[in-house]
């Protein structure tokens, strides 16, 4: 267990009807005129924005709207938002949506008080020292941005996707989470969100830091909880309790709790980012459903110990040999992704018939260095092998 | 899963050497002259206070000292602290110690800016609306006060022990946790702390709120982690990693995380408070080691479902019948408390030969109402039966 700082000052207001508190919570941030950022039609058509606007008006907080945030949000909209925010003298933001909307709001919040170009923060040219307060009304769980200090923005001109990580300055001041707002998310997108959550946990689970019993157990608990609730919400999208358990797990998966005191891995995310950069039709979570089992299968042969521990603890794998236990673990995770979540497991399932693996590998290592990974250092030969594992058709049916 | 608010704005600085950050962290609270509150000789003799004082001086924060906090801290010292703080124009507090010291600092922090008597907060006559910032250097884990907004103070004249609960205003601004500072805690006191942590988790685990899969899993994970690390720290008190895992679990056991979205129980704490009020030689955690298994044994017969779930998930109980599974769970917990932690299991083990059970029951219900408990409503007859279970000698050896 390594030294760590854990600071999560976001106020989470969770449950039915909690969106009515948005006026009071915004008022408490000190903001007097906010920008409401949203993307999804849901925010407008459901009447949610009107209710939010009412709550703000009632407490004397003025607002402007900025809609149209798309998945993989861009610098263009962030720049537009910064310009409007400055012109209208905005002193706070409210994001209504999921990761893309929240990340856009965070980038605007950091950009408004900064004299240079906000992209400086993403390329390491400047540090965020000041930011407008951001409040969140979460309607799409998965990305975990409601409880993190990070945001990811894509530069439109060259599709460069970069993340900005802060300890706390970009953590939302409050996050309102009403699971009823997630009832209309399709089964596919719900599954994609669950894979994203599980990946956020697993990227932290696989570590070279030893003696991290407590955070291992928290991680395993969240994974078991997600696997128990997933079939419930997929069979009944309006199962409030399943939606609630999953939504809260998504926050804990990514607010730093599971990473306390341990080096993290994040190779699977990096490998997936190359896939969705090259094949933009691939949703992040669906890509992860293909990448993570392949990465795990490689580890089952090269460093099976922790893979075996995972299987013994969350899949009831009852096998003493670490390598065999690890292989059984990979099969169990694949079975869950495929049979329960109906997620893709191969490039072909993602609609990619002939992936250019050499190009994926080249870009991955150009972006991330000669070797990548925390749990196990992967060379380009290794990552090539992992990408190749995603070709195999027979892997769809775990033995 | 019920609606909930979760707000834990404490900054946790965890690991070796982190006490050196106290100056900077105090400076960031805005305090310019703090009161250093401590109790245990350790703070003085280890040179810790000198190091803290240096760190404060280096950043230009002035300080005064208030030592002598004892277990079950009293209103007398709080009043003295408030008087000194006002006279010396103190604008912040630093608590060096465990629950008693932190709770004293919190009560002073609330009392200083309040015009009336600070006890008003404890008897519900007033609400804390303002408080000085409190920072913590934790040297005795268990009580969990470093991550909570609560404090417990005993009125010296009549030994009335009351707790003050706030959502966030009394949560420490920062908590510095260096596991090395816990190396000198005796095996007995370490075990007492572990029982306290496990009880904080179990009081939240036993709930009538259904569909709380995610927090159930977190609770079970923390319990399994504590049971794995306990024998390690007891066989080697300077096992840094075991100390670290246990200390962090103690914070998560009581910062509200495990209680999110569920009604809690707290009967065992209430029943134990009566024991340690009547028999002041009984440490809180040791009393809980006697009370909790007895309470569980009663539930094994009257409401076994969740007891059985606990056993199946954390003790590998492999029994389909809930009642039998629950009985096996109680036996497993008793075996852990007794064989691993060397904790008492009966009144006799606590040094109480002839407990006045009728008086305990009368006081319990006078304080808490005709029936008590969240998971199961207990009448005076029920609580009498539970206290009687703590007499039974044969319960020391689980079948």
Short mmCIF file of C-alpha atoms in Angstrom, two decimals, chain A residues 137-316:
data_model
loop_
_atom_site.label_atom_id
_atom_site.label_comp_id
_atom_site.label_asym_id
_atom_site.label_seq_id
_atom_site.Cartn_x
_atom_site.Cartn_y
_atom_site.Cartn_z
CA UNK A 137 -27.37 16.30 -12.93
CA UNK A 138 -26.41 12.83 -14.05
CA UNK A 139 -28.62 11.17 -16.65
CA UNK A 140 -26.13 8.66 -18.15
CA UNK A 141 -24.00 6.74 -15.64
CA UNK A 142 -20.80 4.97 -16.63
CA UNK A 143 -18.05 7.48 -17.26
CA UNK A 144 -17.82 8.43 -13.58
CA UNK A 145 -17.07 12.08 -14.35
CA UNK A 146 -19.63 13.20 -11.72
CA UNK A 147 -17.20 12.09 -9.01
CA UNK A 148 -13.83 12.69 -10.64
CA UNK A 149 -11.55 15.67 -11.18
CA UNK A 150 -10.83 14.66 -14.78
CA UNK A 151 -12.18 15.40 -18.23
CA UNK A 152 -11.49 14.14 -21.76
CA UNK A 153 -11.84 16.37 -24.82
CA UNK A 154 -11.17 15.65 -28.50
CA UNK A 155 -9.51 18.27 -30.71
CA UNK A 156 -11.75 18.38 -33.74
CA UNK A 157 -9.16 19.22 -36.41
CA UNK A 158 -6.97 16.15 -35.87
CA UNK A 159 -9.14 13.94 -33.62
CA UNK A 160 -6.53 14.03 -30.85
CA UNK A 161 -8.28 12.93 -27.67
CA UNK A 162 -6.59 14.09 -24.49
CA UNK A 163 -7.46 13.96 -20.83
CA UNK A 164 -6.95 16.57 -18.17
CA UNK A 165 -6.50 15.22 -14.65
CA UNK A 166 -6.79 17.37 -11.53
CA UNK A 167 -6.74 16.32 -7.87
CA UNK A 168 -9.86 18.17 -6.93
CA UNK A 169 -10.31 21.57 -8.60
CA UNK A 170 -12.48 20.09 -11.37
CA UNK A 171 -14.44 17.74 -9.16
CA UNK A 172 -18.11 18.77 -9.35
CA UNK A 173 -19.33 20.69 -6.31
CA UNK A 174 -22.46 18.60 -6.32
CA UNK A 175 -23.89 15.69 -8.29
CA UNK A 176 -27.60 15.02 -8.39
CA UNK A 177 -28.33 11.40 -9.25
CA UNK A 178 -31.92 10.32 -9.77
CA UNK A 179 -31.95 6.76 -11.14
CA UNK A 180 -35.37 7.37 -12.75
CA UNK A 181 -33.57 9.55 -15.29
CA UNK A 182 -31.73 6.47 -16.56
CA UNK A 183 -34.85 4.39 -17.32
CA UNK A 184 -34.82 5.38 -21.00
CA UNK A 185 -31.23 4.30 -21.64
CA UNK A 186 -31.29 1.38 -24.10
CA UNK A 187 -30.17 -2.10 -23.07
CA UNK A 188 -27.12 -1.76 -25.30
CA UNK A 189 -26.04 1.57 -23.82
CA UNK A 190 -26.75 0.32 -20.31
CA UNK A 191 -24.45 -2.63 -20.95
CA UNK A 192 -21.80 -0.34 -22.44
CA UNK A 193 -21.96 1.75 -19.25
CA UNK A 194 -21.61 -1.32 -17.04
CA UNK A 195 -18.52 -2.49 -18.95
CA UNK A 196 -17.05 1.00 -18.55
CA UNK A 197 -17.66 0.88 -14.77
CA UNK A 198 -16.18 -2.62 -14.47
CA UNK A 199 -13.16 -1.51 -16.46
CA UNK A 200 -12.60 1.52 -14.21
CA UNK A 201 -12.49 -0.90 -11.29
CA UNK A 202 -10.32 -3.51 -13.02
CA UNK A 203 -7.77 -0.97 -14.26
CA UNK A 204 -7.17 -0.14 -10.61
CA UNK A 205 -7.41 -3.73 -9.42
CA UNK A 206 -4.46 -4.84 -11.54
CA UNK A 207 -1.48 -3.37 -9.77
CA UNK A 208 2.03 -4.25 -8.75
CA UNK A 209 1.43 -2.67 -5.35
CA UNK A 210 1.27 -5.45 -2.79
CA UNK A 211 -0.73 -5.65 0.45
CA UNK A 212 -3.74 -3.74 -0.79
CA UNK A 213 -6.24 -6.12 0.75
CA UNK A 214 -8.81 -3.49 1.66
CA UNK A 215 -9.06 -1.81 -1.75
CA UNK A 216 -8.94 -5.21 -3.47
CA UNK A 217 -11.97 -6.22 -1.42
CA UNK A 218 -13.82 -2.99 -2.23
CA UNK A 219 -13.11 -3.53 -5.93
CA UNK A 220 -14.30 -7.13 -5.82
CA UNK A 221 -17.42 -6.07 -3.94
CA UNK A 222 -18.35 -3.48 -6.55
CA UNK A 223 -17.74 -5.98 -9.37
CA UNK A 224 -19.91 -8.62 -7.71
CA UNK A 225 -22.62 -6.04 -7.09
CA UNK A 226 -22.58 -4.94 -10.73
CA UNK A 227 -22.77 -8.52 -11.97
CA UNK A 228 -25.73 -9.19 -9.68
CA UNK A 229 -27.66 -6.10 -10.75
CA UNK A 230 -26.87 -6.15 -14.47
CA UNK A 231 -29.30 -8.94 -15.49
CA UNK A 232 -32.04 -7.28 -13.44
CA UNK A 233 -31.82 -3.94 -15.20
CA UNK A 234 -31.46 -5.60 -18.60
CA UNK A 235 -34.64 -7.60 -18.09
CA UNK A 236 -36.51 -4.58 -16.70
CA UNK A 237 -35.12 -1.16 -17.68
CA UNK A 238 -37.44 0.55 -15.17
CA UNK A 239 -36.20 -1.52 -12.21
CA UNK A 240 -35.42 1.48 -10.03
CA UNK A 241 -33.38 -0.47 -7.50
CA UNK A 242 -31.15 -2.09 -10.08
CA UNK A 243 -30.66 1.28 -11.80
CA UNK A 244 -29.83 2.86 -8.43
CA UNK A 245 -27.28 0.25 -7.40
CA UNK A 246 -25.57 0.40 -10.78
CA UNK A 247 -25.53 4.20 -10.89
CA UNK A 248 -23.94 4.51 -7.46
CA UNK A 249 -21.39 1.82 -8.31
CA UNK A 250 -20.39 3.86 -11.36
CA UNK A 251 -19.49 6.79 -9.14
CA UNK A 252 -17.49 4.71 -6.68
CA UNK A 253 -15.73 2.94 -9.54
CA UNK A 254 -14.14 6.19 -10.62
CA UNK A 255 -14.01 8.67 -7.73
CA UNK A 256 -10.60 7.40 -6.64
CA UNK A 257 -11.73 5.14 -3.79
CA UNK A 258 -10.64 1.92 -5.49
CA UNK A 259 -7.28 3.41 -6.45
CA UNK A 260 -6.24 4.57 -2.98
CA UNK A 261 -2.67 3.56 -2.18
CA UNK A 262 -1.96 1.61 -5.36
CA UNK A 263 -0.38 2.09 -8.76
CA UNK A 264 -3.00 1.64 -11.46
CA UNK A 265 -2.81 0.02 -14.88
CA UNK A 266 -4.99 1.64 -17.60
CA UNK A 267 -3.52 -0.38 -20.49
CA UNK A 268 -6.90 -1.65 -21.63
CA UNK A 269 -8.24 1.89 -21.78
CA UNK A 270 -5.23 2.97 -23.84
CA UNK A 271 -5.63 0.00 -26.20
CA UNK A 272 -9.34 0.70 -26.56
CA UNK A 273 -8.76 4.41 -27.25
CA UNK A 274 -6.71 3.40 -30.31
CA UNK A 275 -9.56 1.23 -31.53
CA UNK A 276 -12.25 3.89 -31.16
CA UNK A 277 -9.94 6.54 -32.62
CA UNK A 278 -9.42 4.41 -35.74
CA UNK A 279 -13.00 3.12 -35.85
CA UNK A 280 -15.15 5.95 -34.49
CA UNK A 281 -18.34 3.89 -34.64
CA UNK A 282 -17.09 1.84 -31.64
CA UNK A 283 -18.51 3.01 -28.30
CA UNK A 284 -15.85 3.10 -25.58
CA UNK A 285 -17.56 0.51 -23.37
CA UNK A 286 -18.13 -1.91 -26.25
CA UNK A 287 -14.47 -1.63 -27.21
CA UNK A 288 -13.50 -2.35 -23.62
CA UNK A 289 -15.63 -5.51 -23.63
CA UNK A 290 -13.37 -6.74 -26.44
CA UNK A 291 -10.07 -5.47 -25.06
CA UNK A 292 -10.29 -6.38 -21.38
CA UNK A 293 -10.78 -10.15 -21.74
CA UNK A 294 -7.97 -10.26 -24.32
CA UNK A 295 -5.65 -8.36 -21.98
CA UNK A 296 -6.65 -10.70 -19.14
CA UNK A 297 -6.06 -13.76 -21.31
CA UNK A 298 -2.53 -12.54 -22.02
CA UNK A 299 -1.99 -12.02 -18.29
CA UNK A 300 -3.35 -15.49 -17.53
CA UNK A 301 -0.24 -16.79 -19.28
CA UNK A 302 2.31 -14.15 -18.33
CA UNK A 303 1.30 -12.99 -14.83
CA UNK A 304 -1.65 -15.04 -13.64
CA UNK A 305 -1.55 -14.42 -9.87
CA UNK A 306 -3.97 -11.51 -9.60
CA UNK A 307 -6.20 -12.79 -12.39
CA UNK A 308 -6.53 -16.01 -10.40
CA UNK A 309 -7.32 -14.08 -7.20
CA UNK A 310 -10.05 -12.18 -9.02
CA UNK A 311 -11.65 -15.38 -10.28
CA UNK A 312 -11.48 -17.15 -6.95
CA UNK A 313 -13.10 -14.23 -5.20
CA UNK A 314 -15.74 -13.09 -7.65
CA UNK A 315 -16.43 -16.08 -9.92
CA UNK A 316 -16.09 -18.87 -7.35
#
